[in-house]
Short mmCIF file of C-alpha atoms in Angstrom, two decimals:
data_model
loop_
_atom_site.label_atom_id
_atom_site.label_comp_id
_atom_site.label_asym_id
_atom_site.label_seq_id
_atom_site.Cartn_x
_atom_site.Cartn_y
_atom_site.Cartn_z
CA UNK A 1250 -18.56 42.31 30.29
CA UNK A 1251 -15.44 40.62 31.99
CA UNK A 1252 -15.82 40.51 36.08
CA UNK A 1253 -13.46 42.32 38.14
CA UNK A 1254 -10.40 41.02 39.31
CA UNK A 1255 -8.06 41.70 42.07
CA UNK A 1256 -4.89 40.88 41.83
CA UNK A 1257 -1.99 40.94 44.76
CA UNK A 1258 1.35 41.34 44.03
CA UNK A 1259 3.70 40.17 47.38
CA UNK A 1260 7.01 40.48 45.09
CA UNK A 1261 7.39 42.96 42.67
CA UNK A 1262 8.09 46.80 42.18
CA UNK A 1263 5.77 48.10 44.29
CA UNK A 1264 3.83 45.09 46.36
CA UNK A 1265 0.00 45.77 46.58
CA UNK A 1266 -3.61 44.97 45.27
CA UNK A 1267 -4.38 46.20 41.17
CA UNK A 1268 -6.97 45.87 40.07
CA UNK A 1269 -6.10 45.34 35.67
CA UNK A 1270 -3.51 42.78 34.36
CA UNK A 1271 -2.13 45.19 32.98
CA UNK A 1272 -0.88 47.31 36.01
CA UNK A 1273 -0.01 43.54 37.47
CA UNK A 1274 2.13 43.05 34.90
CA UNK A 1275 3.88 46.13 35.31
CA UNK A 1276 4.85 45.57 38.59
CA UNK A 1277 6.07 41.72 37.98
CA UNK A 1278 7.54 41.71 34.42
CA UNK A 1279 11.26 41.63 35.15
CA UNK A 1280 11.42 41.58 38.53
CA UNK A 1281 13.19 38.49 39.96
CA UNK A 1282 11.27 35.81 41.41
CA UNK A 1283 8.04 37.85 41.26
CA UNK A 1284 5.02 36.35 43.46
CA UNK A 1285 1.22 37.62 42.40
CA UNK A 1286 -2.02 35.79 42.45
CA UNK A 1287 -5.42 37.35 40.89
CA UNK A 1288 -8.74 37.20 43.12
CA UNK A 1289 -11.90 37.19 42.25
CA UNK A 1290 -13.33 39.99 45.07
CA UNK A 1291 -11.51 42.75 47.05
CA UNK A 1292 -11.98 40.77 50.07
CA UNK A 1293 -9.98 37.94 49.42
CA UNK A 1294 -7.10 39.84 47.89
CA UNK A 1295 -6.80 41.68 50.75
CA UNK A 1296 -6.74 38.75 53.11
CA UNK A 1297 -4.63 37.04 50.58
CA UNK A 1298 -2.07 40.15 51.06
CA UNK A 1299 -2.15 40.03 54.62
CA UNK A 1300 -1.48 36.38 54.85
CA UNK A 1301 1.58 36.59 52.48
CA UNK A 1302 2.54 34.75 49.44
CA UNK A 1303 3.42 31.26 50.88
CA UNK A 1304 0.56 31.05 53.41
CA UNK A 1305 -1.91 31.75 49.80
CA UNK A 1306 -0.64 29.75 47.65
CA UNK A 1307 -0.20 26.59 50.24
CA UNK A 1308 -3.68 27.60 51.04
CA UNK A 1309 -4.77 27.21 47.52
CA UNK A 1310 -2.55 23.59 46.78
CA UNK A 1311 -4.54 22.07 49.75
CA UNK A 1312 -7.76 23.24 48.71
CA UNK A 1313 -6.81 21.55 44.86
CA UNK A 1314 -5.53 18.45 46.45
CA UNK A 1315 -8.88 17.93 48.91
CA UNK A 1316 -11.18 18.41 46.09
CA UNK A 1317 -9.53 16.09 44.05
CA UNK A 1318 -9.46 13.55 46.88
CA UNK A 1319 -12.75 13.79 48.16
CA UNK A 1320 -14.68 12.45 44.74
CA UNK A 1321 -15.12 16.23 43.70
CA UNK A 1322 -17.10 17.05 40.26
CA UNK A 1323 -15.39 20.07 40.64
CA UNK A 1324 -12.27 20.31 38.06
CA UNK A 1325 -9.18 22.37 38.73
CA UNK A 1326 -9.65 25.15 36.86
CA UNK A 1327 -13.32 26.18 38.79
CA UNK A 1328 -11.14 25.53 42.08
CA UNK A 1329 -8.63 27.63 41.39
CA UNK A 1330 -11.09 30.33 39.74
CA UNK A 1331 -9.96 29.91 36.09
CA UNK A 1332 -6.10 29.24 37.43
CA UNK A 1333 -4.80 25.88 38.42
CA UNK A 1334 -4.03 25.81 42.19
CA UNK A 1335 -1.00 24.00 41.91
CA UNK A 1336 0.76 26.78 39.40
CA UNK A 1337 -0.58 29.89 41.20
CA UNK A 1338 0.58 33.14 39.22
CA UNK A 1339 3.85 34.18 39.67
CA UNK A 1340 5.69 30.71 40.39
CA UNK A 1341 5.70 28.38 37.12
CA UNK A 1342 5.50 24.39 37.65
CA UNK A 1343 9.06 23.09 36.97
CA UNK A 1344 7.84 21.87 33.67
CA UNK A 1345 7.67 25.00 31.92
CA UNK A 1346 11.59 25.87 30.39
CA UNK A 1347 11.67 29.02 31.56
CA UNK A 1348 14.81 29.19 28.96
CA UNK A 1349 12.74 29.98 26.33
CA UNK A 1350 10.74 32.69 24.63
CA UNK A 1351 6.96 33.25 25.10
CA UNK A 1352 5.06 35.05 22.22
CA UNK A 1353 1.70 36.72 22.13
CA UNK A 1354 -0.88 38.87 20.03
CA UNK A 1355 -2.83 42.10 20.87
CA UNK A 1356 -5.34 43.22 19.04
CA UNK A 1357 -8.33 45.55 18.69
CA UNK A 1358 -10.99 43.88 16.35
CA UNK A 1359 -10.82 40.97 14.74
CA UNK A 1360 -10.21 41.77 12.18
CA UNK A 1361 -8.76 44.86 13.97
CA UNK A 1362 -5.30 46.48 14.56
CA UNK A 1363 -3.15 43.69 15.59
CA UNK A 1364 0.57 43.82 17.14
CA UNK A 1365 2.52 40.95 18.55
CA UNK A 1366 5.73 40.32 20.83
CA UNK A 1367 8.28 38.07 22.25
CA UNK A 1368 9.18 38.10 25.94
CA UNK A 1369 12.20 35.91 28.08
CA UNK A 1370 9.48 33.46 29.64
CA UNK A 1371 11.68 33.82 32.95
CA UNK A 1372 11.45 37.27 33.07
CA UNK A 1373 9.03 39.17 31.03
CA UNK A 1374 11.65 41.25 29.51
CA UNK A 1375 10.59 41.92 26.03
CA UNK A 1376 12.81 40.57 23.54
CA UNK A 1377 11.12 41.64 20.61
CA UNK A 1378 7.75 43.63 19.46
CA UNK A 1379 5.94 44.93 16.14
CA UNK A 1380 4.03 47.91 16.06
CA UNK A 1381 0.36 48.08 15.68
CA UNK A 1382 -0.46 46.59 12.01
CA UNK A 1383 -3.48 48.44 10.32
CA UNK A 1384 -5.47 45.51 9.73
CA UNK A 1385 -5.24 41.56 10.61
CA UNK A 1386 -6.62 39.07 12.54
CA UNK A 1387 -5.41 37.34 15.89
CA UNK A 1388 -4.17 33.99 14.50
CA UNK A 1389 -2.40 35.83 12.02
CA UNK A 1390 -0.50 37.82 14.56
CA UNK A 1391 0.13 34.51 16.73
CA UNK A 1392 1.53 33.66 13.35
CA UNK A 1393 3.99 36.45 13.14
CA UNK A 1394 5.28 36.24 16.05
CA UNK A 1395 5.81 32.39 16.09
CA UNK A 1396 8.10 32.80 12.90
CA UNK A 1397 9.36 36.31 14.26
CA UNK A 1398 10.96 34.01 17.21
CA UNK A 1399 11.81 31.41 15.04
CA UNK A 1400 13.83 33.86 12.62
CA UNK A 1401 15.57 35.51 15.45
CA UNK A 1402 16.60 32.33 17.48
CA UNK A 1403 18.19 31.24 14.28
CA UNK A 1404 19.83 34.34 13.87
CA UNK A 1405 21.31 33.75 17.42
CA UNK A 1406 22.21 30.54 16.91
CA UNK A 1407 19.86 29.24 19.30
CA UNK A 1408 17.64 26.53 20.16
CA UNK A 1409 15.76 27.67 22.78
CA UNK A 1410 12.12 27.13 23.30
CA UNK A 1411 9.50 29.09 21.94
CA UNK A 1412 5.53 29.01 24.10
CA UNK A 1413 2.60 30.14 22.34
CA UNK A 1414 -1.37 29.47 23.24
CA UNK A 1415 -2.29 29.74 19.35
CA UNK A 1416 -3.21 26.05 18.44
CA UNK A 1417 -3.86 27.46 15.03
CA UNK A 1418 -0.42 29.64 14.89
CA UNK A 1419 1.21 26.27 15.83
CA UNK A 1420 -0.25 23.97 13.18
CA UNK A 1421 0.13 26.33 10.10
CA UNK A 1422 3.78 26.83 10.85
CA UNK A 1423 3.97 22.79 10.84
CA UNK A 1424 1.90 22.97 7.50
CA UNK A 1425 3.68 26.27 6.35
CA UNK A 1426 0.48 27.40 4.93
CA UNK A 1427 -2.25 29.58 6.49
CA UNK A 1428 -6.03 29.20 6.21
CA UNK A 1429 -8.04 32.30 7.05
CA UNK A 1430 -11.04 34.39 5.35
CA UNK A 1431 -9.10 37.70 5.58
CA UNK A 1432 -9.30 39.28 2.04
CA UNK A 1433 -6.41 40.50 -0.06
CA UNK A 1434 -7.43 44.23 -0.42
CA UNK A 1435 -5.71 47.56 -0.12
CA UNK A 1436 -6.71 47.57 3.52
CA UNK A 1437 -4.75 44.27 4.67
CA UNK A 1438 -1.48 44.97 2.38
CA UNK A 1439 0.27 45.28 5.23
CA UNK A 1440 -0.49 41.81 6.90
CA UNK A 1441 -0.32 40.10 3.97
CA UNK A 1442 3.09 41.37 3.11
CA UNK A 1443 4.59 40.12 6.73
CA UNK A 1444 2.77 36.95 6.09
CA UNK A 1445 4.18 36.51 2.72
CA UNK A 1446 7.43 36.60 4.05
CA UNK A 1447 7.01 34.78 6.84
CA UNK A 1448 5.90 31.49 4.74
CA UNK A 1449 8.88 31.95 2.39
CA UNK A 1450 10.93 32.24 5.26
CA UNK A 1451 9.28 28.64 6.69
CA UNK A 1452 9.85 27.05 3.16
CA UNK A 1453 13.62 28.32 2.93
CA UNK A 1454 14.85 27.68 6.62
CA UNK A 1455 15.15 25.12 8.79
CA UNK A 1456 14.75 24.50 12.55
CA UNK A 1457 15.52 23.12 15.69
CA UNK A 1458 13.61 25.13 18.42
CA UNK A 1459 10.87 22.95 20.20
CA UNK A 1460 7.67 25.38 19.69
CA UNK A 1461 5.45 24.20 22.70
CA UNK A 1462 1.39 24.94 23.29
CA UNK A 1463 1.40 27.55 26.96
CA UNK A 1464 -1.38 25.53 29.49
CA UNK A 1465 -2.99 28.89 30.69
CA UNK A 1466 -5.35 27.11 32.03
CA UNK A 1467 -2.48 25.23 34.70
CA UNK A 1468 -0.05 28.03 34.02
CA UNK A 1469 -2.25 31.70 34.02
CA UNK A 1470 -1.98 33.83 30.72
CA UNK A 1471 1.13 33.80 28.85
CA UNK A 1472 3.94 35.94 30.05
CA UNK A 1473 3.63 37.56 26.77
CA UNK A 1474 0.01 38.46 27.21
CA UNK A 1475 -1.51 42.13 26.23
CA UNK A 1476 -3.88 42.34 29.09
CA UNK A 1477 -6.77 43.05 27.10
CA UNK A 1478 -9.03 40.02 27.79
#
């Protein structure tokens, strides 16, 4: 069973502790320059909201930077509580393009119901979604929704970026081939037919758009992300 988290949100719609991703991200997607952090206890989210955003996260960067100086066996990620200090959530490193599109899966089983979508990476606006498919798998959604991007830049004339944390989404679309157990039945019609097209589309286009592995661990979950971890 996942642990609780807490998570503060100092900018957003309505500022304030939540206690889901989910309700986090509905206060933060598309507001400008949102600021939010998750916590692992009610305690420290509360003190964390009471000190205010910049007090927090310079809090948290000093913490990161003594550890690392003092000889530490501790590595970023268990100082930062599964986030990297440095990036806390809400304020990406300068690294990430924020010009770019961010694309992730939801599912329910694997194999389960499976839908995927593309968000602006600046501001969690969705930019593009499919509905719940009847049957797939999670790197075949990751899959979709790479080429999804891919097809629409194109159709924009665009080069921007594309993030997604699918290693395996990322190397079949450099292959163009997928590898995966999933059966060709009556049941997964429907996945295979989006994947079908999806390859042909890989073999008959070409592309510019830098397709780039998300760090969750430096960066938190993708902006794209479902929540349902």
């Amino acid at each position: 069973m996942a642990k609780q988290k807490y998570y503060v949100v100092w900018e957003g719609k309505v500022p304030g502790i939540y206690t889901s991703w989910a309700e986090c991200q509905a206060q933060t997607n598309g507001y400008p320059q949102a600021r939010f952090k998750a916590y692992e206890s009610e305690a420290e989210a509360k003190a964390a909201l009471s000190r205010g955003w910049k007090a927090s996260f310079a809090g948290a960067a000093k913490a990161t930077a003594s550890s690392s100086g003092s000889g530490s066996a501790k590595s970023g990620a268990a100082a930062g509580k599964g986030k990297s200090a440095a990036a806390p959530n809400g304020v990406l490193p300068p690294e990430v393009v924020l010009d770019s599109i961010s694309v992730d899966v939801g599912s329910k089983g694997n194999p389960g119901i499976v839908e995927y979508k593309g968000v602006d990476t600046r501001t969690g606006e969705i930019i593009f979604q499919h509905p719940p498919i009847s049957k797939g798998t999670n790197n075949l959604g990751e899959f979709l929704a790479v080429v999804h991007a891919l097809a629409y830049l194109k159709q924009k004339g665009s080069s921007m970026t594309i993030y997604s944390d699918s290693v395996t989404a990322m190397s079949w679309i450099r292959k163009k081939e997928v590898s995966t157990n999933l059966p060709r039945d009556a049941s997964t019609q429907e996945i295979w037919t989006l994947v079908d097209r999806a390859l042909a589309w890989l073999h008959n286009n070409t592309y510019s758009n830098k397709i780039i592995k998300w760090d969750t661990k430096a960066w938190g979950e993708i902006k794209a992300d479902y929540g349902r971890k």
